[in-house]
Short mmCIF file of C-alpha atoms and ligand atoms in Angstrom, two decimals:
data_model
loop_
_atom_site.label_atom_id
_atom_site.label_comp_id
_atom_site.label_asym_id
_atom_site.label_seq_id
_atom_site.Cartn_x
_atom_site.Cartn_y
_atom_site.Cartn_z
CA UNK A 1 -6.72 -26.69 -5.56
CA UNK A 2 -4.28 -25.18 -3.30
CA UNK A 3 -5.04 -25.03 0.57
CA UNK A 4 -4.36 -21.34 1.69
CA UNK A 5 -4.35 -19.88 5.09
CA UNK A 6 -6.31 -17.10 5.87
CA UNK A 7 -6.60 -13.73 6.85
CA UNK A 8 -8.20 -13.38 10.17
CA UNK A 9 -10.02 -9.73 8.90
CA UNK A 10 -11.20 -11.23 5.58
CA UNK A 11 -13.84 -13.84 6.40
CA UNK A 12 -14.61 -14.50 2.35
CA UNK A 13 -13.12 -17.33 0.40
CA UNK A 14 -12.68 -14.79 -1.93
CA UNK A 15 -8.75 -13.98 -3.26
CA UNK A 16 -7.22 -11.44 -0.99
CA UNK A 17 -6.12 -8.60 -2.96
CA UNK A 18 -4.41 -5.64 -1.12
CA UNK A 19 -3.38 -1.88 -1.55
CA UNK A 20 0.07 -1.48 0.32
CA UNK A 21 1.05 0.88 2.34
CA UNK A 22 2.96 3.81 0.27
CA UNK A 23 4.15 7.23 2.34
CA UNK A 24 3.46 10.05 0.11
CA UNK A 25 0.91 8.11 -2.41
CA UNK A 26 -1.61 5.82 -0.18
CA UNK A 27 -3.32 8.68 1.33
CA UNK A 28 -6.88 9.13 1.90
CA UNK A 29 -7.45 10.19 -1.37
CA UNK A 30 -6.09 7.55 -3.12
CA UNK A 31 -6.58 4.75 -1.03
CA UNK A 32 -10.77 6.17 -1.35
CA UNK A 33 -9.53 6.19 -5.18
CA UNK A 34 -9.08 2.36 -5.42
CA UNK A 35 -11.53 1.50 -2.97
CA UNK A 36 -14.21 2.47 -5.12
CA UNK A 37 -13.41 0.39 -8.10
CA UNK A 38 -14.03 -2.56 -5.84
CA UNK A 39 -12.52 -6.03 -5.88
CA UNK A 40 -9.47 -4.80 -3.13
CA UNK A 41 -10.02 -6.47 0.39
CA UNK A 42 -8.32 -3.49 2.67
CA UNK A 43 -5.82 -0.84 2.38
CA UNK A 44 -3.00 -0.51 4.74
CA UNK A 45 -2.85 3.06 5.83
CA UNK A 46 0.86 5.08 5.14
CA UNK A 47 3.43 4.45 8.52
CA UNK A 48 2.23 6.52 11.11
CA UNK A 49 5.66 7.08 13.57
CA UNK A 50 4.50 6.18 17.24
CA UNK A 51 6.12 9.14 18.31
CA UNK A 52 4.16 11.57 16.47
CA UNK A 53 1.01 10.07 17.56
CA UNK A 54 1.75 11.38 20.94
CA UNK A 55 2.78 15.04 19.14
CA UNK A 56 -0.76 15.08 17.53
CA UNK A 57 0.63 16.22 14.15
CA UNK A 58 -1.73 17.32 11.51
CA UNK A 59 0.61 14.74 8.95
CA UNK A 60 -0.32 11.76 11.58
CA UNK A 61 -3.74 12.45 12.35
CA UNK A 62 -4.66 12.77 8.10
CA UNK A 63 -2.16 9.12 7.72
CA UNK A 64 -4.60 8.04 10.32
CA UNK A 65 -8.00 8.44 8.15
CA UNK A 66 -10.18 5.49 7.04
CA UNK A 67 -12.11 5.03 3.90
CA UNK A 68 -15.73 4.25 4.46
CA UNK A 69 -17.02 0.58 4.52
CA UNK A 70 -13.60 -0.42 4.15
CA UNK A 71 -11.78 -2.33 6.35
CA UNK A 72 -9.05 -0.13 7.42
CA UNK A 73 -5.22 -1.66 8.37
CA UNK A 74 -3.40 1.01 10.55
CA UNK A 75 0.28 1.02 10.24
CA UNK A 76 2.45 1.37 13.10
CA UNK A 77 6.97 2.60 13.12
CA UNK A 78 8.50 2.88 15.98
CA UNK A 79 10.93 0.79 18.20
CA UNK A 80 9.88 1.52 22.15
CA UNK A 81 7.47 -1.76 23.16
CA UNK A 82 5.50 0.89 25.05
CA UNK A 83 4.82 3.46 22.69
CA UNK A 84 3.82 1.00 20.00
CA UNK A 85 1.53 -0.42 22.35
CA UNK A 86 0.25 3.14 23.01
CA UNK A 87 0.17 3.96 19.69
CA UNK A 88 -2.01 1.06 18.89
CA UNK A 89 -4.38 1.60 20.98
CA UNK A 90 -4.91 4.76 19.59
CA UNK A 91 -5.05 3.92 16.26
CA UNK A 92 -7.54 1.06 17.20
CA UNK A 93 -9.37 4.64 18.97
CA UNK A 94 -9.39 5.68 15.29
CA UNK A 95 -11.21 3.35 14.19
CA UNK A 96 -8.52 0.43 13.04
CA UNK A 97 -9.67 -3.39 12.42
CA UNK A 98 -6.40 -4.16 12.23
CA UNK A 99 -2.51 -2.75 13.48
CA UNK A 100 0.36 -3.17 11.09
CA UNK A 101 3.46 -3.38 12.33
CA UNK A 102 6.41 -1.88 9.74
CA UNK A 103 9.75 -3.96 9.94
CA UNK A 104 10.18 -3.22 6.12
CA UNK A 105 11.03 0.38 5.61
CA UNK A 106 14.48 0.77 4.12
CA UNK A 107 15.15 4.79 4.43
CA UNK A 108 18.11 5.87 6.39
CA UNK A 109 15.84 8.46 8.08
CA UNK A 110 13.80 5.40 9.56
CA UNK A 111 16.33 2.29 9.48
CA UNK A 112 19.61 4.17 10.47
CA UNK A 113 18.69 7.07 12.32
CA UNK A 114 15.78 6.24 14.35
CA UNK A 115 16.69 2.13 14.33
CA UNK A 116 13.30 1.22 13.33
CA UNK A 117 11.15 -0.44 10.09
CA UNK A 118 13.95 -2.81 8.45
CA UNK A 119 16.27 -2.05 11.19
CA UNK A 120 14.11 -3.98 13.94
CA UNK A 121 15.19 -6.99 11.91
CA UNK A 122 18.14 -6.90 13.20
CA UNK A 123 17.63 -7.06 16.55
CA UNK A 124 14.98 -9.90 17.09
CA UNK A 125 14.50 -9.94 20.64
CA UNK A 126 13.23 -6.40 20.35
CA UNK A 127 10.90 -6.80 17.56
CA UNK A 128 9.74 -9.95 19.67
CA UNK A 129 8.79 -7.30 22.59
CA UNK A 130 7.40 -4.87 20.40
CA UNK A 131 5.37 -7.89 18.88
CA UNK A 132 4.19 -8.65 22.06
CA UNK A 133 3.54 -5.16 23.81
CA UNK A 134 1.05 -4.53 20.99
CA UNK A 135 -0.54 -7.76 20.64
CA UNK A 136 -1.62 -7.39 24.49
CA UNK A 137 -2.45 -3.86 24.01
CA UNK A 138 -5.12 -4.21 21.29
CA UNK A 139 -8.13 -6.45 21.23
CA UNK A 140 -8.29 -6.21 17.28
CA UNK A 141 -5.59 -8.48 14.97
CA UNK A 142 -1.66 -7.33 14.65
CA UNK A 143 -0.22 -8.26 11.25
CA UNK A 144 3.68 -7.46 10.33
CA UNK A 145 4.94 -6.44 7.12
CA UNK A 146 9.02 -7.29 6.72
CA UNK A 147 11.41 -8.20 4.05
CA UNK A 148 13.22 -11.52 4.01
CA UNK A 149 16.22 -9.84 6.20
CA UNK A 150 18.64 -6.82 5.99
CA UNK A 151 20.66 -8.27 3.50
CA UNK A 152 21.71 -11.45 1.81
CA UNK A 153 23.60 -13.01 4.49
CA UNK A 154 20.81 -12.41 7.00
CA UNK A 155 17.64 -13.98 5.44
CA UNK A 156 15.70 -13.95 9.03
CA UNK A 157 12.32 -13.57 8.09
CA UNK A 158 11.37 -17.64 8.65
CA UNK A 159 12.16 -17.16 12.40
CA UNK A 160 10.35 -13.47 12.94
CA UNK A 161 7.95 -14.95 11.32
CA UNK A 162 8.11 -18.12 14.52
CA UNK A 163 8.46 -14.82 16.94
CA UNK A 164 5.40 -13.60 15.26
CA UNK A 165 3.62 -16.32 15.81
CA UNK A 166 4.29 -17.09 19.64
CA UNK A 167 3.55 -13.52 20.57
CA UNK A 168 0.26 -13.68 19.20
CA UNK A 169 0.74 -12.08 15.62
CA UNK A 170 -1.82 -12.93 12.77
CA UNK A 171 -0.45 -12.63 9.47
CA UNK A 172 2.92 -11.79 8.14
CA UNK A 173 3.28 -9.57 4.30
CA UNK A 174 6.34 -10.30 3.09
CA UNK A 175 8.23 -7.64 0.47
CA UNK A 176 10.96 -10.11 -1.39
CA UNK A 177 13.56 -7.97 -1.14
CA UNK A 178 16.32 -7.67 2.01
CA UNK A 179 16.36 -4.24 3.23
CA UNK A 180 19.92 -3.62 1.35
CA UNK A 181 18.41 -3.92 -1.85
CA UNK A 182 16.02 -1.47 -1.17
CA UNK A 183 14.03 -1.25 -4.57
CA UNK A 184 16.73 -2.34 -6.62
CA UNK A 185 16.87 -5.84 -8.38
CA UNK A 186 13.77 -8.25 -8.64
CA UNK A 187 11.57 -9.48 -5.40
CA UNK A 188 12.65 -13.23 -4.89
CA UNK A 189 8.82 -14.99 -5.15
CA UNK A 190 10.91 -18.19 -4.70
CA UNK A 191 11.79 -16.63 -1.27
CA UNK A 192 8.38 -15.84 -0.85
CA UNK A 193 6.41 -19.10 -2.12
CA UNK A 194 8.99 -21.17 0.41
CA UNK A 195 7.59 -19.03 3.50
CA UNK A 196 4.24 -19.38 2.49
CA UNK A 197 4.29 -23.18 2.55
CA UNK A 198 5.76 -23.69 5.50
CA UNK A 199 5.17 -20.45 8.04
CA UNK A 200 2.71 -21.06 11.06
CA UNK A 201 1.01 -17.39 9.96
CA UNK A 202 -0.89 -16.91 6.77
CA UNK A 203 1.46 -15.25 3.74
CA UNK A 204 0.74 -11.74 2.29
CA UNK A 205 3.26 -12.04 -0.76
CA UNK A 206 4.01 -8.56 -1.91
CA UNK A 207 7.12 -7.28 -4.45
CA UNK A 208 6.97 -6.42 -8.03
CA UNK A 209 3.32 -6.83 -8.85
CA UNK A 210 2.64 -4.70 -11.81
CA UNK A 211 -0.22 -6.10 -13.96
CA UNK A 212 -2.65 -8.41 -13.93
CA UNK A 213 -0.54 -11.15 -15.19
CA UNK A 214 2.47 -11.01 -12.64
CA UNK A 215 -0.73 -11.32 -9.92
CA UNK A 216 -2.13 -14.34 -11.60
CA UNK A 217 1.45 -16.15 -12.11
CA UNK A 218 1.93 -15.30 -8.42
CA UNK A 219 -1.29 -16.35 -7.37
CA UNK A 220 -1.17 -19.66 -9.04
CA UNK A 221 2.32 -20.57 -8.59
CA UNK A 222 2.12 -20.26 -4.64
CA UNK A 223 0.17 -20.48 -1.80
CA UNK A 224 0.22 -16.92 -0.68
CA UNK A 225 -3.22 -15.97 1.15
CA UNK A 226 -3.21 -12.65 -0.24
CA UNK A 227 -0.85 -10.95 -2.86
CA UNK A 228 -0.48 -6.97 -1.96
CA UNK A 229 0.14 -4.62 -4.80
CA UNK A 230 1.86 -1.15 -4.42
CA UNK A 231 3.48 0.88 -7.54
CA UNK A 232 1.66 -0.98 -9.81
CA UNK A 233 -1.49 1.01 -8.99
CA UNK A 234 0.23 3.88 -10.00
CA UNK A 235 -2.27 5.93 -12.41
CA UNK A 236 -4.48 3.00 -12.04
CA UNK A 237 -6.62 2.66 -9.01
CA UNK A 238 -8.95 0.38 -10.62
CA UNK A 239 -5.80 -2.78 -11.01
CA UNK A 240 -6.57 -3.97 -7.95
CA UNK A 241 -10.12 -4.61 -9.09
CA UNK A 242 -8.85 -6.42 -12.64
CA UNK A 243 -6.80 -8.41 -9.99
CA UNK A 244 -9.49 -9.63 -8.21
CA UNK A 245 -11.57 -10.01 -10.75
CA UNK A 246 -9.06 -12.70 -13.08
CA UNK A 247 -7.87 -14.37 -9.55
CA UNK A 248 -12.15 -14.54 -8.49
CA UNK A 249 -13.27 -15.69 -12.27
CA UNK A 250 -10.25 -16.57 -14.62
CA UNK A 251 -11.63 -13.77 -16.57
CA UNK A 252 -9.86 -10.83 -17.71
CA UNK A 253 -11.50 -7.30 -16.76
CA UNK A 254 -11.06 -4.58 -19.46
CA UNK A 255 -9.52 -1.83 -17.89
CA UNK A 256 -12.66 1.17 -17.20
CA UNK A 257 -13.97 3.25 -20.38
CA UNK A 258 -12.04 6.95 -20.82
CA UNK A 259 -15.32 8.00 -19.24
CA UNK A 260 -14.98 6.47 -16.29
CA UNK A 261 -11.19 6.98 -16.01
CA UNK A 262 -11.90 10.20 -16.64
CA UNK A 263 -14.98 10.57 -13.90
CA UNK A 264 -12.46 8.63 -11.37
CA UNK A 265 -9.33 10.93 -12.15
CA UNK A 266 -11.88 14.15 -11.15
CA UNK A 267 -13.02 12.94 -7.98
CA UNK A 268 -9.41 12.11 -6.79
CA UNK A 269 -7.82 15.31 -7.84
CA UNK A 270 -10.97 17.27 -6.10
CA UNK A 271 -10.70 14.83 -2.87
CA UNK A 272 -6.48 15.52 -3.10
CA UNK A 273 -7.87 19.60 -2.91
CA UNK A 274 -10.14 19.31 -0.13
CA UNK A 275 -7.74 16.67 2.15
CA UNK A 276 -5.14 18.86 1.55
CA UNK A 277 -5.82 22.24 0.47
CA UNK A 278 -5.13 24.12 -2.67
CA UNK A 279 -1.67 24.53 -2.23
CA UNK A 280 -0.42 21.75 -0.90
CA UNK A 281 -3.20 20.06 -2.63
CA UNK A 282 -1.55 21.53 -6.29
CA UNK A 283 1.85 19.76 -5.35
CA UNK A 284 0.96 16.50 -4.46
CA UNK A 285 -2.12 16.22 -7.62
CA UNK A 286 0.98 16.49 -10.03
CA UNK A 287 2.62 13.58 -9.37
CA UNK A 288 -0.55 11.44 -9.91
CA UNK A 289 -1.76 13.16 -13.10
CA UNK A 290 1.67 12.30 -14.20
CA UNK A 291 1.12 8.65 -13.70
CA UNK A 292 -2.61 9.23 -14.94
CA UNK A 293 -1.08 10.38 -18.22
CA UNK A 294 1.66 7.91 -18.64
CA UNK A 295 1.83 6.62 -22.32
CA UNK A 296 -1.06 8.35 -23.34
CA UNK A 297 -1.31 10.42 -26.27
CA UNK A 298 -0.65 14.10 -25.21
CA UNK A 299 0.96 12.92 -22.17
CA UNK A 300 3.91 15.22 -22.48
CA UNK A 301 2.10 18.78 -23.40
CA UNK A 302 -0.72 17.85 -20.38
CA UNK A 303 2.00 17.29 -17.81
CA UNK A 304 3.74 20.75 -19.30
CA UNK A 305 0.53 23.02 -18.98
CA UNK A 306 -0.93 20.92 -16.08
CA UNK A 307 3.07 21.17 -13.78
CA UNK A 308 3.34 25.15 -14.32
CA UNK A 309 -0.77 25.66 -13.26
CA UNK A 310 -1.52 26.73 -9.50
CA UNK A 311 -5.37 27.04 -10.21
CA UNK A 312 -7.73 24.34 -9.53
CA UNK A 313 -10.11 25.57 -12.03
CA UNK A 314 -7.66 25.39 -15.22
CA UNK A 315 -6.20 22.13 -13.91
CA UNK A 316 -9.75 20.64 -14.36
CA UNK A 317 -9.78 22.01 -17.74
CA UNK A 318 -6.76 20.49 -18.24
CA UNK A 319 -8.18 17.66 -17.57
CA UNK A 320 -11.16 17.58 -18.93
CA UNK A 321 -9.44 18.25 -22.38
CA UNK A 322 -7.34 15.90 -21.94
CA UNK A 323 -9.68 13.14 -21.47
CA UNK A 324 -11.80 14.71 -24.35
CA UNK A 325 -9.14 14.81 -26.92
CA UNK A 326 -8.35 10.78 -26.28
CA UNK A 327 -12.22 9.70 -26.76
CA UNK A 328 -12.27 11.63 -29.68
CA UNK A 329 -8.89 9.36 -30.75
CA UNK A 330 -10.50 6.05 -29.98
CA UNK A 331 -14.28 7.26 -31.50
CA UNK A 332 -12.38 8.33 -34.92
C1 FMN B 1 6.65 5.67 -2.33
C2 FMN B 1 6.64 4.44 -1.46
C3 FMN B 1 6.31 4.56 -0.12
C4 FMN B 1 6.29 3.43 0.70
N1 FMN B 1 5.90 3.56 2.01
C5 FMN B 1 5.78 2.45 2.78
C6 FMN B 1 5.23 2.53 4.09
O1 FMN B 1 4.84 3.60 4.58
N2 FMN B 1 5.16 1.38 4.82
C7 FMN B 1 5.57 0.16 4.30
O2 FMN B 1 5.50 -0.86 4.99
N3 FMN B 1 6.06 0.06 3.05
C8 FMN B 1 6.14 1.16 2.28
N4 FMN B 1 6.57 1.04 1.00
C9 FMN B 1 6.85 -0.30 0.45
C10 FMN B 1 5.59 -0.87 -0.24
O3 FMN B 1 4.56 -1.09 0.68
C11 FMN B 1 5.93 -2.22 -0.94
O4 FMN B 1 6.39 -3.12 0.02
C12 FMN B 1 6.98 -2.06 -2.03
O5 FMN B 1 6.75 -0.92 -2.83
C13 FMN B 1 7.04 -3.31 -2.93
O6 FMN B 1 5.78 -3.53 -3.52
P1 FMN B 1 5.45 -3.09 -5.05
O7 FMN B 1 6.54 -3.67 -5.92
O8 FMN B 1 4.11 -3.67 -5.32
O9 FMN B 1 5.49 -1.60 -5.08
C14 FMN B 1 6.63 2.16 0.18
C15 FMN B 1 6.98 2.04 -1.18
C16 FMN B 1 6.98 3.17 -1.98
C17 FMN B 1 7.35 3.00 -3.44
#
């Protein structure tokens, strides 16, 4: 029986399964999505820049939304000490149990331009200050999510992670990739399993979690006090809950019935339309009925009619025929 640290927010000693955050796919919609199938301990909202708090941009305020009866992780980008701090106590305003602090994001936009997610690794003393400004500026936990450095001659996660923990910090997720990599190559769980048994902060291990098995190998092979899953709940909000579900019982949960997929897949695209409205709404429901379709049969003539369609209505009857036509596979 391994001995894990926990997760000040998650008073069960029940496995700690979490939705990452994801800018441009965890939104409301689809963080509400997963929620519902259970089994997933919080969400960590999309990066909210601490600049654009202060802007009150639509963007910001919807990135700021939480599911309810969930326990909702804000996440906070930025590099000025004071405006995080700011920033966090406005997102604590919106209702946060929990600030985030991003010190993984890779994108030249964020890391190179505006020297901030992955880029704060590099300069320590200023993450430090940052660490600290919004520990004393919130009264609820501050958690930081990194990668194990910018690149592969700068593995510096073990000593943010000692930063962390003197400024007050209360868990560390850890993607196992360096920033350089970016998405390429495989997420080092070595890298990650080494951290977890000897940080001061409980271990989030995140990177490369796709399926039910890669969580249980992960699960059992270190002493992680949470694993976090991200595009591996693509088209399936519901992994999270087979996750929890094999880690809680050792038994494997079917994935739901077409009916319930089905049921699930309506409610998100309808929730995407009203969070968004229709035409913004029409973009952004593409790219997760594409997922939603992946590898089924049909998949390519449903993405054709459903890609070229503008109107809610006939996108629901794409849908719904879609979903129709596979129960009638499996029934025959
Ligand atoms: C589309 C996309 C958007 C992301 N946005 C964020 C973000 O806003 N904040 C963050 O800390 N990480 C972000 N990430 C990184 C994920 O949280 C996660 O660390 C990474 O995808 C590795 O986990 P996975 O292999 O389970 O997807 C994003 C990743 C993707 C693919």
């Amino acid at each position: 029986m391994l001995c894990r640290s926990r997760v000040p927010i998650w008073n069960s000693t029940e496995p700690l399964v979490v939705l990452a955050p994801m800018a441009g796919v965890s939104d409301f919609p689809f963080r509400k999505a997963v929620h519902a199938f259970g089994g997933v301990a919080f969400s960590v909202s999309e990066m909210i820049a601490s600049q654009a708090i202060f802007r009150k941009a639509s963007k910001t305020l919807r990135r700021s939304f939480k599911v309810e009866n969930a326990i909702h992780v804000m996440q906070l980008a930025g590099n000025d000490p004071y405006l995080m701090g700011q920033a966090a106590r406005w997102a604590v305003d919106q209702g946060a149990h929990a600030i985030d602090l991003n010190l993984g994001c890779p994108a030249k936009q964020i890391a190179i331009s505006s020297f901030a997610g992955a880029a704060l690794m590099r300069d320590e003393k200023l993450a430090g200050s940052i660490f600290e400004a919004v520990v004393k500026s919130v009264s609820v936990p501050v958690s930081v999510k990194m990668r194990m450095g910018w690149d592969k001659e700068t593995l510096n996660a073990s000593r943010l992670i000692e930063i962390a923990y003197n400024a007050g910090v209360s868990w560390i997720t850890i993607h196992g990739r360096t920033r350089c990599q970016f998405y390429k190559d495989h997420a080092d769980w070595d890298f990650i399993s080494q951290l977890a048994r000897t940080s001061p902060l409980p271990i989030i291990g995140n990177g490369d979690i796709v399926d039910i098995e890669t969580a249980d190998r992960h699960w059992q092979n270190t002493e992680v006090a949470g694993l976090m899953v991200g595009r591996g709940t693509y088209g399936k909000p519901w992994l999270l809950a087979q996750i929890f579900h094999k880690l809680k019982t050792g038994v494997l949960l079917p994935p739901p019935s077409l009916v319930h997929q089905h049921e699930s897949v309506r409610r998100h695209i309808e929730d995407i339309l009203t969070w968004y409205g229709r035409e913004s709404g029409v973009r952004i429901l593409r790219k997760h009925l594409g997922w939603y379709s992946k590898g089924a049969p049909g998949a390519t003539a449903f993405r054709q009619c459903v890609f070229q369609e503008t109107c809610p209505r006939a996108i629901f009857q794409h849908i719904n025929v879609f979903y129709r036509d596979q129960v009638q596979e499996v029934a025959s």
